[in-house]
Amino acid sequence: MTTRRQFLRRSGALAAAGVVSPLAIQRALAAASDASFVLRNGAVLTFDARKEPATCVAVRDDLIVYVGTDAGAADLIGPTTEVIDLKGRTVMPGIQDAHMHPLSAGQSLAQCSLGYLQLTLDEMRDRITVCLKQTEDEEPKGWLRVRFWDYQAIQPAGTVPTKADLDVLDTARPILVHSLDGHTALANSRALEIAGVTAATPDPPDGEIIRDASGEPTGVLEDSAVGLVGRHIPAPSVEQNARALRAAIRKMNRLGITSFMNASSDEASLASAASLRDAGRLTARAQYALTISAEELEDPATVIASLEAKRSPHVGGLLTAPTVKLFLDGVIEAPTHTAALLKPYRENTGTDEHPHWEPGDTRGPTYFDPEVANPGVAALDAAGWQVHTHAIGDRAVRTALDAFEHAADANGATDNRHTVAHVELVHPDDLGRFAELGVLACMQMQWAELDSYTVDYTKPYIGARRWRYLYPSGSIADEGGMVTGGSDWPVDPLIPFRQIEMAVNREGDEIYPHFPGPLHAQERIRRRASLRMHTANSAYQMHQLETTGTIEVGKKADVIVLDRDVERVPLTDVSTTEVLLTLLDGVAVHRSKHL
């Protein structure tokens, strides 16, 4: 396998003379031997500003060795070269998903699912009943974990679920139903009993046990309170986790994802990825973010030592773990309202027919106070850790930016590439701070549409003036900030080209029809910028732009072939793009029968 260092050594005379140019590198690589693949007669999206438009890419072993015209690759074709006529279709760098949860996604592929649907309680119970019948051999003690519950959109609007809605099911098993966003769960009485959650149980620091008027738990759990019950579910083995992760990565490969960032992980999930790597089955570049709590960050020296002890036995090869994850708040949509806002959520003091909205008495919880976040982030920054924050509300975003500014003041400039994830609501005074501080905004653009979440469950509760700055990707980019892309899978189905399309049009498509029209058209970005957001920009966030993220000679051959020219087809056709070929390190990890 040829590496950049090896071919530069091979061109040592040029390097010594200080004239190793991109053209010299291309010639040195081209002179070595025949290419493994030559992809020609295509539309090549290089995202390399120095490169002229190209129609052909050649790959040898794990490296890109040629980018240019079809004719220029003729000398690279030998008896072992596979030549693919693209017939005008697109070649581009592999998608880099800079925020997802692949282990839970893989596990959920085999778990009971509510299908992301807006259900009534009766419909929800009917689906859970089917799951119970399919796993009746696990009665009476086996846990039933249910995924993909659209809690905010439960029908009819205003329905308040409780443990009683699960207790009527014909089972003795403990049940835990997880919301789509991962911040809410509903437990039945048996699950609460096993966990010892009673009226006397205090709320955990970063969550809440929802209670009725008498103080009894209703079964609804918010944020870290979900863990009070979830930790009693038997943990899967490393082998089981590895199988689940493998299923998730195989799906990524089919969809053109060659790199991902696991946005909330622990040592067990790192071990499962290392197990796949050691077996030669890790077919994507994997970056892991280890999650820590505010309580842990109160003692930075101890937590930094613990983080190093957790990652060091597992990293290497395609697996890295340079990142720490902090959950600064929860979610903004009603009825949860756990995102941290600068001003209070509004409440309706009128009626549904004649609403009267006025400021309420809550701004949502802050899980990391500045007194902890500022010195803690500075210590992590000084130790070389990249900090990746979950921040939905404008107060949480400001807390993150303030902490990163404090770290820069304390430590000077670093290249840790700190990131604020989700960035759902930003105060206009903070839009330019991303560029000023060199902080990245990792956004999930499939959320930027007029739908029940943004219109019904958000707009009236924050008011039109604040709502204008929902998902402000265009404003951050216009101010010079870098925006990166992530799916947050399995919070949403994994459809990467839908994210790319919706960053441009900011409206629902045929996959999820909601309301017509864009959400804040002024926040749109251009199609090329959206493609780059999900490739080169995300590669930069993951500290691998030097080796991946663009199609350049000497970079790793993480390349995908699409079934259409994504820059020229109608924009609404982008979301249904199919990936025909996925190369990772020059090896085909997915290939369609249509290529």
CSV table of N, CA and C in Angstrom, one decimal, residues 45-145:
chain,number,residue,atom,x,y,z
A,45,LEU,N,-16.4,16.3,-9.1
A,45,LEU,CA,-16.5,17.3,-8.1
A,45,LEU,C,-15.3,17.2,-7.2
A,46,THR,N,-14.2,18.0,-7.4
A,46,THR,CA,-13.0,17.8,-6.6
A,46,THR,C,-13.0,18.6,-5.3
A,47,PHE,N,-13.7,19.7,-5.3
A,47,PHE,CA,-13.6,20.7,-4.2
A,47,PHE,C,-12.2,21.1,-3.9
A,48,ASP,N,-11.4,21.0,-4.9
A,48,ASP,CA,-10.0,21.5,-4.9
A,48,ASP,C,-10.0,22.8,-5.7
A,49,ALA,N,-9.9,24.0,-5.1
A,49,ALA,CA,-10.0,25.2,-5.8
A,49,ALA,C,-8.9,25.4,-6.8
A,50,ARG,N,-7.8,24.7,-6.7
A,50,ARG,CA,-6.7,24.9,-7.7
A,50,ARG,C,-6.9,24.1,-8.9
A,51,LYS,N,-7.8,23.2,-8.9
A,51,LYS,CA,-7.9,22.2,-10.0
A,51,LYS,C,-9.0,22.6,-11.1
A,52,GLU,N,-8.6,22.5,-12.3
A,52,GLU,CA,-9.5,22.7,-13.4
A,52,GLU,C,-10.6,21.7,-13.4
A,53,PRO,N,-11.7,21.9,-14.1
A,53,PRO,CA,-12.8,20.9,-14.2
A,53,PRO,C,-12.2,19.6,-14.8
A,54,ALA,N,-12.6,18.5,-14.2
A,54,ALA,CA,-12.1,17.2,-14.6
A,54,ALA,C,-13.2,16.2,-15.0
A,55,THR,N,-12.9,15.2,-15.8
A,55,THR,CA,-13.8,14.2,-16.2
A,55,THR,C,-13.3,12.8,-15.7
A,56,CYS,N,-12.1,12.7,-15.2
A,56,CYS,CA,-11.5,11.4,-14.9
A,56,CYS,C,-10.8,11.4,-13.6
A,57,VAL,N,-10.9,10.3,-12.8
A,57,VAL,CA,-10.1,10.1,-11.6
A,57,VAL,C,-9.5,8.7,-11.7
A,58,ALA,N,-8.2,8.6,-11.4
A,58,ALA,CA,-7.5,7.3,-11.3
A,58,ALA,C,-7.1,7.0,-9.9
A,59,VAL,N,-7.2,5.8,-9.5
A,59,VAL,CA,-6.9,5.3,-8.1
A,59,VAL,C,-5.9,4.2,-8.2
A,60,ARG,N,-4.8,4.3,-7.4
A,60,ARG,CA,-3.9,3.1,-7.2
A,60,ARG,C,-3.8,2.8,-5.8
A,61,ASP,N,-4.0,1.5,-5.4
A,61,ASP,CA,-4.0,1.1,-4.0
A,61,ASP,C,-5.0,2.0,-3.2
A,62,ASP,N,-4.4,2.7,-2.2
A,62,ASP,CA,-5.3,3.5,-1.4
A,62,ASP,C,-5.3,5.0,-1.7
A,63,LEU,N,-4.6,5.4,-2.8
A,63,LEU,CA,-4.4,6.8,-3.1
A,63,LEU,C,-5.0,7.2,-4.5
A,64,ILE,N,-5.4,8.5,-4.5
A,64,ILE,CA,-5.8,9.1,-5.8
A,64,ILE,C,-4.5,9.4,-6.5
A,65,VAL,N,-4.3,9.0,-7.8
A,65,VAL,CA,-3.0,9.2,-8.5
A,65,VAL,C,-3.2,10.1,-9.7
A,66,TYR,N,-4.5,10.4,-10.1
A,66,TYR,CA,-4.7,11.3,-11.2
A,66,TYR,C,-6.0,11.9,-11.2
A,67,VAL,N,-6.1,13.2,-11.5
A,67,VAL,CA,-7.4,13.9,-11.7
A,67,VAL,C,-7.2,14.8,-12.9
A,68,GLY,N,-8.1,14.6,-13.9
A,68,GLY,CA,-7.9,15.4,-15.1
A,68,GLY,C,-8.9,14.9,-16.2
A,69,THR,N,-8.3,15.0,-17.5
A,69,THR,CA,-9.1,14.6,-18.6
A,69,THR,C,-9.0,13.1,-18.8
A,70,ASP,N,-10.0,12.5,-19.6
A,70,ASP,CA,-9.9,11.1,-19.9
A,70,ASP,C,-8.6,10.7,-20.6
A,71,ALA,N,-8.2,11.5,-21.6
A,71,ALA,CA,-7.1,11.2,-22.4
A,71,ALA,C,-5.8,11.2,-21.5
A,72,GLY,N,-5.7,12.0,-20.5
A,72,GLY,CA,-4.5,12.1,-19.7
A,72,GLY,C,-4.3,10.9,-18.8
A,73,ALA,N,-5.3,10.0,-18.7
A,73,ALA,CA,-5.2,8.8,-17.9
A,73,ALA,C,-4.9,7.6,-18.7
A,74,ALA,N,-4.7,7.7,-20.0
A,74,ALA,CA,-4.5,6.6,-20.8
A,74,ALA,C,-3.3,5.7,-20.4
A,75,ASP,N,-2.2,6.4,-20.0
A,75,ASP,CA,-1.0,5.6,-19.6
A,75,ASP,C,-1.1,4.9,-18.3
A,76,LEU,N,-2.1,5.2,-17.5
A,76,LEU,CA,-2.3,4.5,-16.3
A,76,LEU,C,-3.1,3.2,-16.4
A,77,ILE,N,-3.7,3.0,-17.6
A,77,ILE,CA,-4.5,1.8,-17.8
A,77,ILE,C,-3.7,0.6,-18.2
A,78,GLY,N,-3.8,-0.5,-17.4
A,78,GLY,CA,-3.0,-1.7,-17.7
A,78,GLY,C,-4.0,-2.9,-17.7
A,79,PRO,N,-3.4,-4.1,-17.8
A,79,PRO,CA,-4.2,-5.3,-17.8
A,79,PRO,C,-5.0,-5.5,-16.5
A,80,THR,N,-4.6,-5.0,-15.4
A,80,THR,CA,-5.3,-5.2,-14.1
A,80,THR,C,-6.2,-4.0,-13.8
A,81,THR,N,-6.2,-3.0,-14.6
A,81,THR,CA,-7.0,-1.8,-14.2
A,81,THR,C,-8.5,-2.0,-14.6
A,82,GLU,N,-9.3,-1.6,-13.6
A,82,GLU,CA,-10.8,-1.6,-13.9
A,82,GLU,C,-11.2,-0.3,-14.4
A,83,VAL,N,-11.6,-0.2,-15.6
A,83,VAL,CA,-12.0,1.1,-16.2
A,83,VAL,C,-13.5,1.2,-16.2
A,84,ILE,N,-14.1,2.2,-15.6
A,84,ILE,CA,-15.5,2.4,-15.5
A,84,ILE,C,-15.9,3.7,-16.3
A,85,ASP,N,-16.8,3.5,-17.2
A,85,ASP,CA,-17.4,4.6,-18.0
A,85,ASP,C,-18.6,5.1,-17.1
A,86,LEU,N,-18.4,6.4,-16.7
A,86,LEU,CA,-19.4,7.0,-15.8
A,86,LEU,C,-20.6,7.5,-16.5
A,87,LYS,N,-20.5,7.7,-17.8
A,87,LYS,CA,-21.6,8.2,-18.7
A,87,LYS,C,-22.2,9.5,-18.1
A,88,GLY,N,-21.3,10.4,-17.7
A,88,GLY,CA,-21.7,11.7,-17.2
A,88,GLY,C,-22.1,11.8,-15.8
A,89,ARG,N,-22.1,10.7,-15.1
A,89,ARG,CA,-22.5,10.7,-13.7
A,89,ARG,C,-21.4,11.3,-12.8
A,90,THR,N,-21.7,11.6,-11.6
A,90,THR,CA,-20.9,12.4,-10.7
A,90,THR,C,-19.9,11.5,-9.9
A,91,VAL,N,-18.6,11.9,-9.9
A,91,VAL,CA,-17.6,11.4,-8.9
A,91,VAL,C,-17.4,12.5,-7.9
A,92,MET,N,-17.4,12.1,-6.6
A,92,MET,CA,-17.1,13.2,-5.6
A,92,MET,C,-16.5,12.5,-4.4
A,93,PRO,N,-15.9,13.3,-3.5
A,93,PRO,CA,-15.4,12.7,-2.2
A,93,PRO,C,-16.5,12.0,-1.5
A,94,GLY,N,-16.2,11.0,-0.7
A,94,GLY,CA,-17.2,10.4,0.2
A,94,GLY,C,-17.8,11.4,1.1
A,95,ILE,N,-19.1,11.1,1.5
A,95,ILE,CA,-19.8,11.9,2.5
A,95,ILE,C,-19.1,11.7,3.8
A,96,GLN,N,-18.9,12.8,4.6
A,96,GLN,CA,-18.4,12.8,5.9
A,96,GLN,C,-19.4,13.3,6.9
A,97,ASP,N,-20.0,12.4,7.6
A,97,ASP,CA,-21.1,12.7,8.6
A,97,ASP,C,-20.4,13.1,9.9
A,98,ALA,N,-20.5,14.4,10.2
A,98,ALA,CA,-19.7,14.9,11.3
A,98,ALA,C,-20.5,14.9,12.6
A,99,HIS,N,-21.7,14.2,12.7
A,99,HIS,CA,-22.4,14.1,13.9
A,99,HIS,C,-23.5,13.0,13.8
A,100,MET,N,-23.3,11.9,14.4
A,100,MET,CA,-24.3,10.8,14.3
A,100,MET,C,-24.0,9.9,15.5
A,101,HIS,N,-24.9,8.9,15.7
A,101,HIS,CA,-24.8,7.9,16.8
A,101,HIS,C,-24.9,6.5,16.3
A,102,PRO,N,-23.8,6.0,15.7
A,102,PRO,CA,-23.9,4.8,14.9
A,102,PRO,C,-24.2,3.5,15.7
A,103,LEU,N,-23.7,3.5,16.9
A,103,LEU,CA,-24.0,2.3,17.7
A,103,LEU,C,-25.4,2.1,18.0
A,104,SER,N,-26.1,3.2,18.5
A,104,SER,CA,-27.5,3.1,18.8
A,104,SER,C,-28.3,3.0,17.5
A,105,ALA,N,-27.8,3.5,16.4
A,105,ALA,CA,-28.5,3.3,15.1
A,105,ALA,C,-28.4,1.8,14.7
A,106,GLY,N,-27.3,1.2,14.9
A,106,GLY,CA,-27.2,-0.2,14.6
A,106,GLY,C,-28.0,-1.1,15.5
A,107,GLN,N,-28.0,-0.7,16.8
A,107,GLN,CA,-28.9,-1.5,17.7
A,107,GLN,C,-30.4,-1.3,17.3
A,108,SER,N,-30.7,-0.1,17.0
A,108,SER,CA,-32.2,0.1,16.7
A,108,SER,C,-32.7,-0.6,15.4
A,109,LEU,N,-31.7,-1.0,14.6
A,109,LEU,CA,-32.2,-1.7,13.4
A,109,LEU,C,-32.8,-3.0,13.7
A,110,ALA,N,-32.5,-3.6,14.9
A,110,ALA,CA,-33.1,-4.8,15.3
A,110,ALA,C,-34.0,-4.7,16.5
A,111,GLN,N,-34.4,-3.5,16.9
A,111,GLN,CA,-35.3,-3.3,18.0
A,111,GLN,C,-36.7,-2.9,17.6
A,112,CYS,N,-37.6,-2.9,18.5
A,112,CYS,CA,-39.0,-2.5,18.3
A,112,CYS,C,-39.0,-1.0,17.9
A,113,SER,N,-39.7,-0.7,16.8
A,113,SER,CA,-39.7,0.6,16.2
A,113,SER,C,-41.1,1.1,16.1
A,114,LEU,N,-41.3,2.4,16.4
A,114,LEU,CA,-42.5,3.1,16.1
A,114,LEU,C,-42.5,3.9,14.8
A,115,GLY,N,-41.4,3.7,14.1
A,115,GLY,CA,-41.3,4.1,12.7
A,115,GLY,C,-41.3,5.6,12.4
A,116,TYR,N,-40.9,6.5,13.4
A,116,TYR,CA,-40.9,7.9,13.2
A,116,TYR,C,-42.3,8.5,12.9
A,117,LEU,N,-43.3,7.8,13.2
A,117,LEU,CA,-44.7,8.2,12.8
A,117,LEU,C,-45.3,9.0,13.9
A,118,GLN,N,-46.3,9.9,13.5
A,118,GLN,CA,-47.1,10.6,14.4
A,118,GLN,C,-48.3,9.8,14.8
A,119,LEU,N,-48.3,9.2,16.0
A,119,LEU,CA,-49.2,8.2,16.4
A,119,LEU,C,-50.1,8.7,17.5
A,120,THR,N,-51.3,8.1,17.6
A,120,THR,CA,-52.1,8.2,18.8
A,120,THR,C,-51.6,7.2,19.8
A,121,LEU,N,-52.1,7.4,21.1
A,121,LEU,CA,-51.6,6.4,22.1
A,121,LEU,C,-52.1,5.0,21.7
A,122,ASP,N,-53.3,4.9,21.2
A,122,ASP,CA,-53.8,3.6,20.8
A,122,ASP,C,-52.9,3.0,19.7
A,123,GLU,N,-52.6,3.8,18.7
A,123,GLU,CA,-51.7,3.3,17.6
A,123,GLU,C,-50.3,2.9,18.2
A,124,MET,N,-49.8,3.6,19.1
A,124,MET,CA,-48.5,3.3,19.7
A,124,MET,C,-48.6,2.0,20.4
A,125,ARG,N,-49.7,1.8,21.2
A,125,ARG,CA,-49.8,0.5,21.9
A,125,ARG,C,-50.0,-0.7,21.0
A,126,ASP,N,-50.7,-0.5,19.9
A,126,ASP,CA,-50.9,-1.5,18.9
A,126,ASP,C,-49.5,-2.0,18.3
A,127,ARG,N,-48.7,-1.1,18.0
A,127,ARG,CA,-47.3,-1.4,17.5
A,127,ARG,C,-46.5,-2.1,18.6
A,128,ILE,N,-46.6,-1.6,19.8
A,128,ILE,CA,-45.8,-2.2,20.9
A,128,ILE,C,-46.3,-3.6,21.1
A,129,THR,N,-47.6,-3.8,21.0
A,129,THR,CA,-48.2,-5.2,21.2
A,129,THR,C,-47.6,-6.2,20.2
A,130,VAL,N,-47.5,-5.7,19.0
A,130,VAL,CA,-46.9,-6.6,17.9
A,130,VAL,C,-45.4,-7.0,18.3
A,131,CYS,N,-44.7,-6.0,18.8
A,131,CYS,CA,-43.3,-6.3,19.3
A,131,CYS,C,-43.3,-7.3,20.5
A,132,LEU,N,-44.2,-7.1,21.4
A,132,LEU,CA,-44.3,-8.1,22.5
A,132,LEU,C,-44.6,-9.5,22.0
A,133,LYS,N,-45.5,-9.6,21.1
A,133,LYS,CA,-45.8,-11.0,20.6
A,133,LYS,C,-44.6,-11.6,19.8
A,134,GLN,N,-43.9,-10.7,19.1
A,134,GLN,CA,-42.7,-11.3,18.4
A,134,GLN,C,-41.6,-11.7,19.3
A,135,THR,N,-41.6,-11.2,20.6
A,135,THR,CA,-40.5,-11.5,21.5
A,135,THR,C,-41.1,-12.1,22.8
A,136,GLU,N,-42.2,-12.9,22.7
A,136,GLU,CA,-42.9,-13.4,23.8
A,136,GLU,C,-42.1,-14.4,24.6
A,137,ASP,N,-41.0,-14.9,24.0
A,137,ASP,CA,-40.2,-15.8,24.8
A,137,ASP,C,-39.4,-15.1,25.8
A,138,GLU,N,-39.4,-13.8,25.8
A,138,GLU,CA,-38.7,-13.0,26.8
A,138,GLU,C,-39.5,-12.6,28.0
A,139,GLU,N,-40.8,-13.1,28.1
A,139,GLU,CA,-41.6,-12.9,29.2
A,139,GLU,C,-41.1,-13.7,30.4
A,140,PRO,N,-41.2,-13.3,31.6
A,140,PRO,CA,-41.8,-12.0,32.1
A,140,PRO,C,-40.7,-10.9,32.4
A,141,LYS,N,-39.4,-11.3,32.2
A,141,LYS,CA,-38.4,-10.4,32.8
A,141,LYS,C,-37.6,-9.6,31.7
A,142,GLY,N,-37.7,-10.0,30.5
A,142,GLY,CA,-36.9,-9.4,29.5
A,142,GLY,C,-37.4,-7.9,29.1
A,143,TRP,N,-36.4,-7.0,29.1
A,143,TRP,CA,-36.7,-5.6,28.8
A,143,TRP,C,-37.2,-5.5,27.3
A,144,LEU,N,-38.2,-4.6,27.1
A,144,LEU,CA,-38.6,-4.2,25.8
A,144,LEU,C,-38.2,-2.8,25.6
A,145,ARG,N,-37.3,-2.5,24.7
A,145,ARG,CA,-36.8,-1.2,24.4
A,145,ARG,C,-37.4,-0.8,23.1
